[in-house]
Amino acid sequence: MKLRTRERLEKTITYVLAALIPLLLLAYGIQTKRYSDLSREISELERKQERLVEQNKKLVSDISLLSSTDRIEKIAVEELGMHKAETEDIVRVEMNGEKK
């Protein structure tokens, strides 16, 4: 009787192990696909980040060109008709008295 129970137990364990092998292979396949998808997504995000960094560098360069004093002075003189103030054009106002 004990021998028969032991044989049943061994067969049951064998069947369970035999059933687990395909399940483990399936789980491994799913994880491999998931890893591959995540790796692809990471690569795409890294490429996008590189593009954005380059675009940012270009924008910073454009800002420095557009805000240069030579360019601003040229626009002020040529387009807006402005000129640098002469010494006699400068008026100083002094206020004496109590602060309220």
Short mmCIF file of N, CA and C in Angstrom, two decimals:
data_model
loop_
_atom_site.label_atom_id
_atom_site.label_comp_id
_atom_site.label_asym_id
_atom_site.label_seq_id
_atom_site.Cartn_x
_atom_site.Cartn_y
_atom_site.Cartn_z
N MET A 1 0.82 -1.19 0.00
CA MET A 1 0.00 0.00 0.00
C MET A 1 0.87 1.26 0.00
N LYS A 2 1.89 1.25 0.87
CA LYS A 2 2.79 2.39 0.89
C LYS A 2 3.53 2.51 -0.43
N LEU A 3 3.89 1.41 -1.02
CA LEU A 3 4.61 1.43 -2.29
C LEU A 3 3.73 2.03 -3.39
N ARG A 4 2.48 1.68 -3.36
CA ARG A 4 1.55 2.20 -4.36
C ARG A 4 1.34 3.71 -4.18
N THR A 5 1.24 4.17 -2.97
CA THR A 5 1.10 5.61 -2.68
C THR A 5 2.34 6.35 -3.10
N ARG A 6 3.48 5.74 -2.83
CA ARG A 6 4.74 6.36 -3.22
C ARG A 6 4.84 6.47 -4.76
N GLU A 7 4.43 5.42 -5.46
CA GLU A 7 4.45 5.44 -6.92
C GLU A 7 3.53 6.53 -7.47
N ARG A 8 2.36 6.67 -6.85
CA ARG A 8 1.42 7.72 -7.27
C ARG A 8 2.03 9.11 -7.05
N LEU A 9 2.67 9.26 -5.91
CA LEU A 9 3.30 10.53 -5.59
C LEU A 9 4.41 10.85 -6.60
N GLU A 10 5.21 9.86 -6.93
CA GLU A 10 6.29 10.06 -7.90
C GLU A 10 5.73 10.40 -9.28
N LYS A 11 4.67 9.70 -9.69
CA LYS A 11 4.04 9.98 -10.97
C LYS A 11 3.45 11.39 -10.98
N THR A 12 2.82 11.76 -9.90
CA THR A 12 2.22 13.10 -9.80
C THR A 12 3.30 14.18 -9.92
N ILE A 13 4.39 13.97 -9.19
CA ILE A 13 5.50 14.93 -9.26
C ILE A 13 6.06 14.99 -10.67
N THR A 14 6.21 13.85 -11.31
CA THR A 14 6.72 13.80 -12.68
C THR A 14 5.80 14.56 -13.63
N TYR A 15 4.49 14.36 -13.50
CA TYR A 15 3.52 15.04 -14.36
C TYR A 15 3.54 16.55 -14.12
N VAL A 16 3.64 16.92 -12.85
CA VAL A 16 3.67 18.35 -12.52
C VAL A 16 4.93 18.99 -13.13
N LEU A 17 6.07 18.32 -12.97
CA LEU A 17 7.31 18.85 -13.54
C LEU A 17 7.23 18.90 -15.07
N ALA A 18 6.65 17.90 -15.65
CA ALA A 18 6.51 17.87 -17.10
C ALA A 18 5.60 19.00 -17.58
N ALA A 19 4.59 19.33 -16.79
CA ALA A 19 3.68 20.41 -17.17
C ALA A 19 4.33 21.77 -16.93
N LEU A 20 5.23 21.86 -15.95
CA LEU A 20 5.87 23.13 -15.63
C LEU A 20 6.88 23.56 -16.70
N ILE A 21 7.51 22.62 -17.36
CA ILE A 21 8.54 22.97 -18.35
C ILE A 21 7.97 23.85 -19.47
N PRO A 22 6.86 23.49 -20.10
CA PRO A 22 6.31 24.38 -21.14
C PRO A 22 5.85 25.73 -20.57
N LEU A 23 5.32 25.70 -19.34
CA LEU A 23 4.88 26.96 -18.73
C LEU A 23 6.07 27.89 -18.48
N LEU A 24 7.17 27.32 -18.01
CA LEU A 24 8.37 28.13 -17.78
C LEU A 24 8.94 28.65 -19.09
N LEU A 25 8.90 27.82 -20.14
CA LEU A 25 9.37 28.28 -21.44
C LEU A 25 8.48 29.40 -21.98
N LEU A 26 7.19 29.30 -21.78
CA LEU A 26 6.26 30.35 -22.19
C LEU A 26 6.54 31.64 -21.43
N ALA A 27 6.72 31.53 -20.12
CA ALA A 27 7.03 32.71 -19.31
C ALA A 27 8.35 33.34 -19.76
N TYR A 28 9.34 32.52 -20.07
CA TYR A 28 10.63 33.02 -20.55
C TYR A 28 10.46 33.76 -21.89
N GLY A 29 9.65 33.21 -22.76
CA GLY A 29 9.39 33.86 -24.06
C GLY A 29 8.69 35.20 -23.88
N ILE A 30 7.73 35.25 -22.98
CA ILE A 30 7.01 36.50 -22.72
C ILE A 30 7.98 37.55 -22.18
N GLN A 31 8.82 37.16 -21.23
CA GLN A 31 9.78 38.09 -20.64
C GLN A 31 10.79 38.56 -21.68
N THR A 32 11.21 37.66 -22.56
CA THR A 32 12.16 38.03 -23.61
C THR A 32 11.56 39.06 -24.55
N LYS A 33 10.30 38.87 -24.94
CA LYS A 33 9.62 39.84 -25.81
C LYS A 33 9.47 41.17 -25.09
N ARG A 34 9.10 41.11 -23.83
CA ARG A 34 8.94 42.35 -23.05
C ARG A 34 10.27 43.10 -22.95
N TYR A 35 11.34 42.38 -22.69
CA TYR A 35 12.67 42.98 -22.61
C TYR A 35 13.06 43.61 -23.95
N SER A 36 12.77 42.91 -25.02
CA SER A 36 13.09 43.42 -26.35
C SER A 36 12.31 44.70 -26.64
N ASP A 37 11.01 44.71 -26.30
CA ASP A 37 10.19 45.91 -26.51
C ASP A 37 10.72 47.09 -25.70
N LEU A 38 11.06 46.84 -24.44
CA LEU A 38 11.57 47.91 -23.59
C LEU A 38 12.93 48.42 -24.09
N SER A 39 13.77 47.52 -24.57
CA SER A 39 15.07 47.93 -25.12
C SER A 39 14.88 48.82 -26.34
N ARG A 40 13.95 48.45 -27.19
CA ARG A 40 13.65 49.24 -28.39
C ARG A 40 13.13 50.63 -27.98
N GLU A 41 12.24 50.66 -27.00
CA GLU A 41 11.69 51.93 -26.54
C GLU A 41 12.79 52.82 -25.93
N ILE A 42 13.69 52.23 -25.18
CA ILE A 42 14.81 52.98 -24.60
C ILE A 42 15.68 53.57 -25.71
N SER A 43 15.96 52.79 -26.72
CA SER A 43 16.78 53.28 -27.84
C SER A 43 16.10 54.45 -28.54
N GLU A 44 14.80 54.35 -28.76
CA GLU A 44 14.06 55.44 -29.38
C GLU A 44 14.09 56.69 -28.52
N LEU A 45 13.92 56.53 -27.21
CA LEU A 45 13.94 57.68 -26.32
C LEU A 45 15.32 58.32 -26.26
N GLU A 46 16.37 57.51 -26.32
CA GLU A 46 17.73 58.06 -26.33
C GLU A 46 17.98 58.86 -27.61
N ARG A 47 17.50 58.34 -28.75
CA ARG A 47 17.65 59.08 -30.00
C ARG A 47 16.87 60.41 -29.95
N LYS A 48 15.67 60.35 -29.39
CA LYS A 48 14.86 61.56 -29.26
C LYS A 48 15.55 62.56 -28.34
N GLN A 49 16.14 62.08 -27.26
CA GLN A 49 16.86 62.96 -26.34
C GLN A 49 18.04 63.62 -27.04
N GLU A 50 18.77 62.87 -27.84
CA GLU A 50 19.90 63.44 -28.57
C GLU A 50 19.43 64.53 -29.53
N ARG A 51 18.32 64.27 -30.23
CA ARG A 51 17.77 65.29 -31.14
C ARG A 51 17.37 66.56 -30.37
N LEU A 52 16.74 66.37 -29.22
CA LEU A 52 16.30 67.51 -28.43
C LEU A 52 17.48 68.30 -27.88
N VAL A 53 18.55 67.61 -27.48
CA VAL A 53 19.74 68.30 -26.99
C VAL A 53 20.36 69.13 -28.11
N GLU A 54 20.44 68.55 -29.31
CA GLU A 54 20.99 69.30 -30.44
C GLU A 54 20.11 70.50 -30.78
N GLN A 55 18.80 70.31 -30.75
CA GLN A 55 17.88 71.40 -31.02
C GLN A 55 18.04 72.49 -29.96
N ASN A 56 18.20 72.09 -28.72
CA ASN A 56 18.38 73.05 -27.63
C ASN A 56 19.68 73.85 -27.82
N LYS A 57 20.75 73.17 -28.22
CA LYS A 57 22.02 73.86 -28.48
C LYS A 57 21.83 74.91 -29.58
N LYS A 58 21.11 74.53 -30.64
CA LYS A 58 20.87 75.46 -31.75
C LYS A 58 20.06 76.66 -31.27
N LEU A 59 19.05 76.42 -30.45
CA LEU A 59 18.22 77.51 -29.95
C LEU A 59 19.02 78.45 -29.05
N VAL A 60 19.88 77.90 -28.21
CA VAL A 60 20.72 78.73 -27.35
C VAL A 60 21.65 79.58 -28.21
N SER A 61 22.20 78.99 -29.26
CA SER A 61 23.06 79.74 -30.18
C SER A 61 22.27 80.85 -30.86
N ASP A 62 21.06 80.56 -31.31
CA ASP A 62 20.22 81.57 -31.95
C ASP A 62 19.90 82.71 -30.99
N ILE A 63 19.63 82.36 -29.73
CA ILE A 63 19.32 83.39 -28.73
C ILE A 63 20.52 84.32 -28.55
N SER A 64 21.71 83.74 -28.47
CA SER A 64 22.89 84.59 -28.27
C SER A 64 23.13 85.49 -29.49
N LEU A 65 22.86 84.97 -30.69
CA LEU A 65 23.00 85.82 -31.88
C LEU A 65 21.97 86.94 -31.91
N LEU A 66 20.73 86.59 -31.58
CA LEU A 66 19.65 87.58 -31.63
C LEU A 66 19.78 88.64 -30.55
N SER A 67 20.40 88.31 -29.43
CA SER A 67 20.50 89.28 -28.34
C SER A 67 21.84 89.99 -28.29
N SER A 68 22.63 89.87 -29.34
CA SER A 68 23.93 90.55 -29.36
C SER A 68 23.71 92.06 -29.44
N THR A 69 24.58 92.80 -28.77
CA THR A 69 24.43 94.25 -28.72
C THR A 69 24.60 94.89 -30.09
N ASP A 70 25.49 94.33 -30.92
CA ASP A 70 25.67 94.87 -32.27
C ASP A 70 24.38 94.78 -33.09
N ARG A 71 23.72 93.65 -33.01
CA ARG A 71 22.48 93.46 -33.76
C ARG A 71 21.39 94.40 -33.25
N ILE A 72 21.27 94.51 -31.94
CA ILE A 72 20.25 95.38 -31.35
C ILE A 72 20.51 96.84 -31.74
N GLU A 73 21.78 97.25 -31.69
CA GLU A 73 22.11 98.63 -32.08
C GLU A 73 21.79 98.87 -33.55
N LYS A 74 22.09 97.91 -34.41
CA LYS A 74 21.82 98.05 -35.84
C LYS A 74 20.31 98.21 -36.09
N ILE A 75 19.50 97.40 -35.43
CA ILE A 75 18.04 97.50 -35.58
C ILE A 75 17.56 98.85 -35.06
N ALA A 76 18.09 99.29 -33.91
CA ALA A 76 17.67 100.57 -33.33
C ALA A 76 17.98 101.71 -34.27
N VAL A 77 19.14 101.71 -34.88
CA VAL A 77 19.54 102.81 -35.76
C VAL A 77 18.84 102.71 -37.11
N GLU A 78 18.90 101.55 -37.76
CA GLU A 78 18.40 101.43 -39.13
C GLU A 78 16.88 101.32 -39.23
N GLU A 79 16.29 100.57 -38.34
CA GLU A 79 14.84 100.32 -38.47
C GLU A 79 14.00 101.27 -37.62
N LEU A 80 14.52 101.65 -36.47
CA LEU A 80 13.72 102.47 -35.56
C LEU A 80 14.14 103.94 -35.57
N GLY A 81 15.22 104.25 -36.29
CA GLY A 81 15.65 105.64 -36.39
C GLY A 81 16.19 106.21 -35.09
N MET A 82 16.67 105.40 -34.22
CA MET A 82 17.20 105.86 -32.94
C MET A 82 18.68 106.21 -33.10
N HIS A 83 19.21 106.95 -32.14
CA HIS A 83 20.63 107.27 -32.12
C HIS A 83 21.11 107.33 -30.69
N LYS A 84 22.40 107.30 -30.52
CA LYS A 84 22.96 107.38 -29.17
C LYS A 84 22.80 108.82 -28.69
N ALA A 85 22.51 108.93 -27.42
CA ALA A 85 22.32 110.27 -26.84
C ALA A 85 23.66 110.97 -26.71
N GLU A 86 23.65 112.24 -27.11
CA GLU A 86 24.83 113.07 -26.92
C GLU A 86 24.84 113.59 -25.49
N THR A 87 25.99 114.10 -25.08
CA THR A 87 26.11 114.58 -23.70
C THR A 87 25.11 115.69 -23.43
N GLU A 88 24.91 116.58 -24.38
CA GLU A 88 23.99 117.71 -24.16
C GLU A 88 22.52 117.26 -24.16
N ASP A 89 22.25 116.04 -24.64
CA ASP A 89 20.87 115.53 -24.65
C ASP A 89 20.47 114.92 -23.30
N ILE A 90 21.43 114.68 -22.45
CA ILE A 90 21.15 114.00 -21.18
C ILE A 90 20.74 115.03 -20.14
N VAL A 91 19.64 114.79 -19.49
CA VAL A 91 19.12 115.68 -18.45
C VAL A 91 19.12 114.91 -17.14
N ARG A 92 19.71 115.55 -16.14
CA ARG A 92 19.74 114.91 -14.80
C ARG A 92 18.75 115.67 -13.92
N VAL A 93 18.00 114.90 -13.16
CA VAL A 93 17.03 115.51 -12.25
C VAL A 93 17.41 115.06 -10.86
N GLU A 94 17.58 116.05 -9.97
CA GLU A 94 17.85 115.75 -8.57
C GLU A 94 16.68 116.19 -7.75
N MET A 95 16.35 115.42 -6.78
CA MET A 95 15.24 115.74 -5.90
C MET A 95 15.77 115.86 -4.49
N ASN A 96 15.57 117.01 -3.89
CA ASN A 96 15.95 117.24 -2.51
C ASN A 96 14.66 117.37 -1.71
N GLY A 97 14.74 116.93 -0.51
CA GLY A 97 13.57 117.07 0.31
C GLY A 97 13.32 115.83 1.12
N GLU A 98 12.28 115.88 1.88
CA GLU A 98 11.95 114.76 2.75
C GLU A 98 11.22 113.68 1.96
N LYS A 99 11.48 112.50 2.40
CA LYS A 99 10.72 111.37 1.82
C LYS A 99 9.41 111.24 2.59
N LYS A 100 8.37 111.03 1.92
CA LYS A 100 7.07 110.89 2.59
C LYS A 100 6.65 109.46 2.61
#
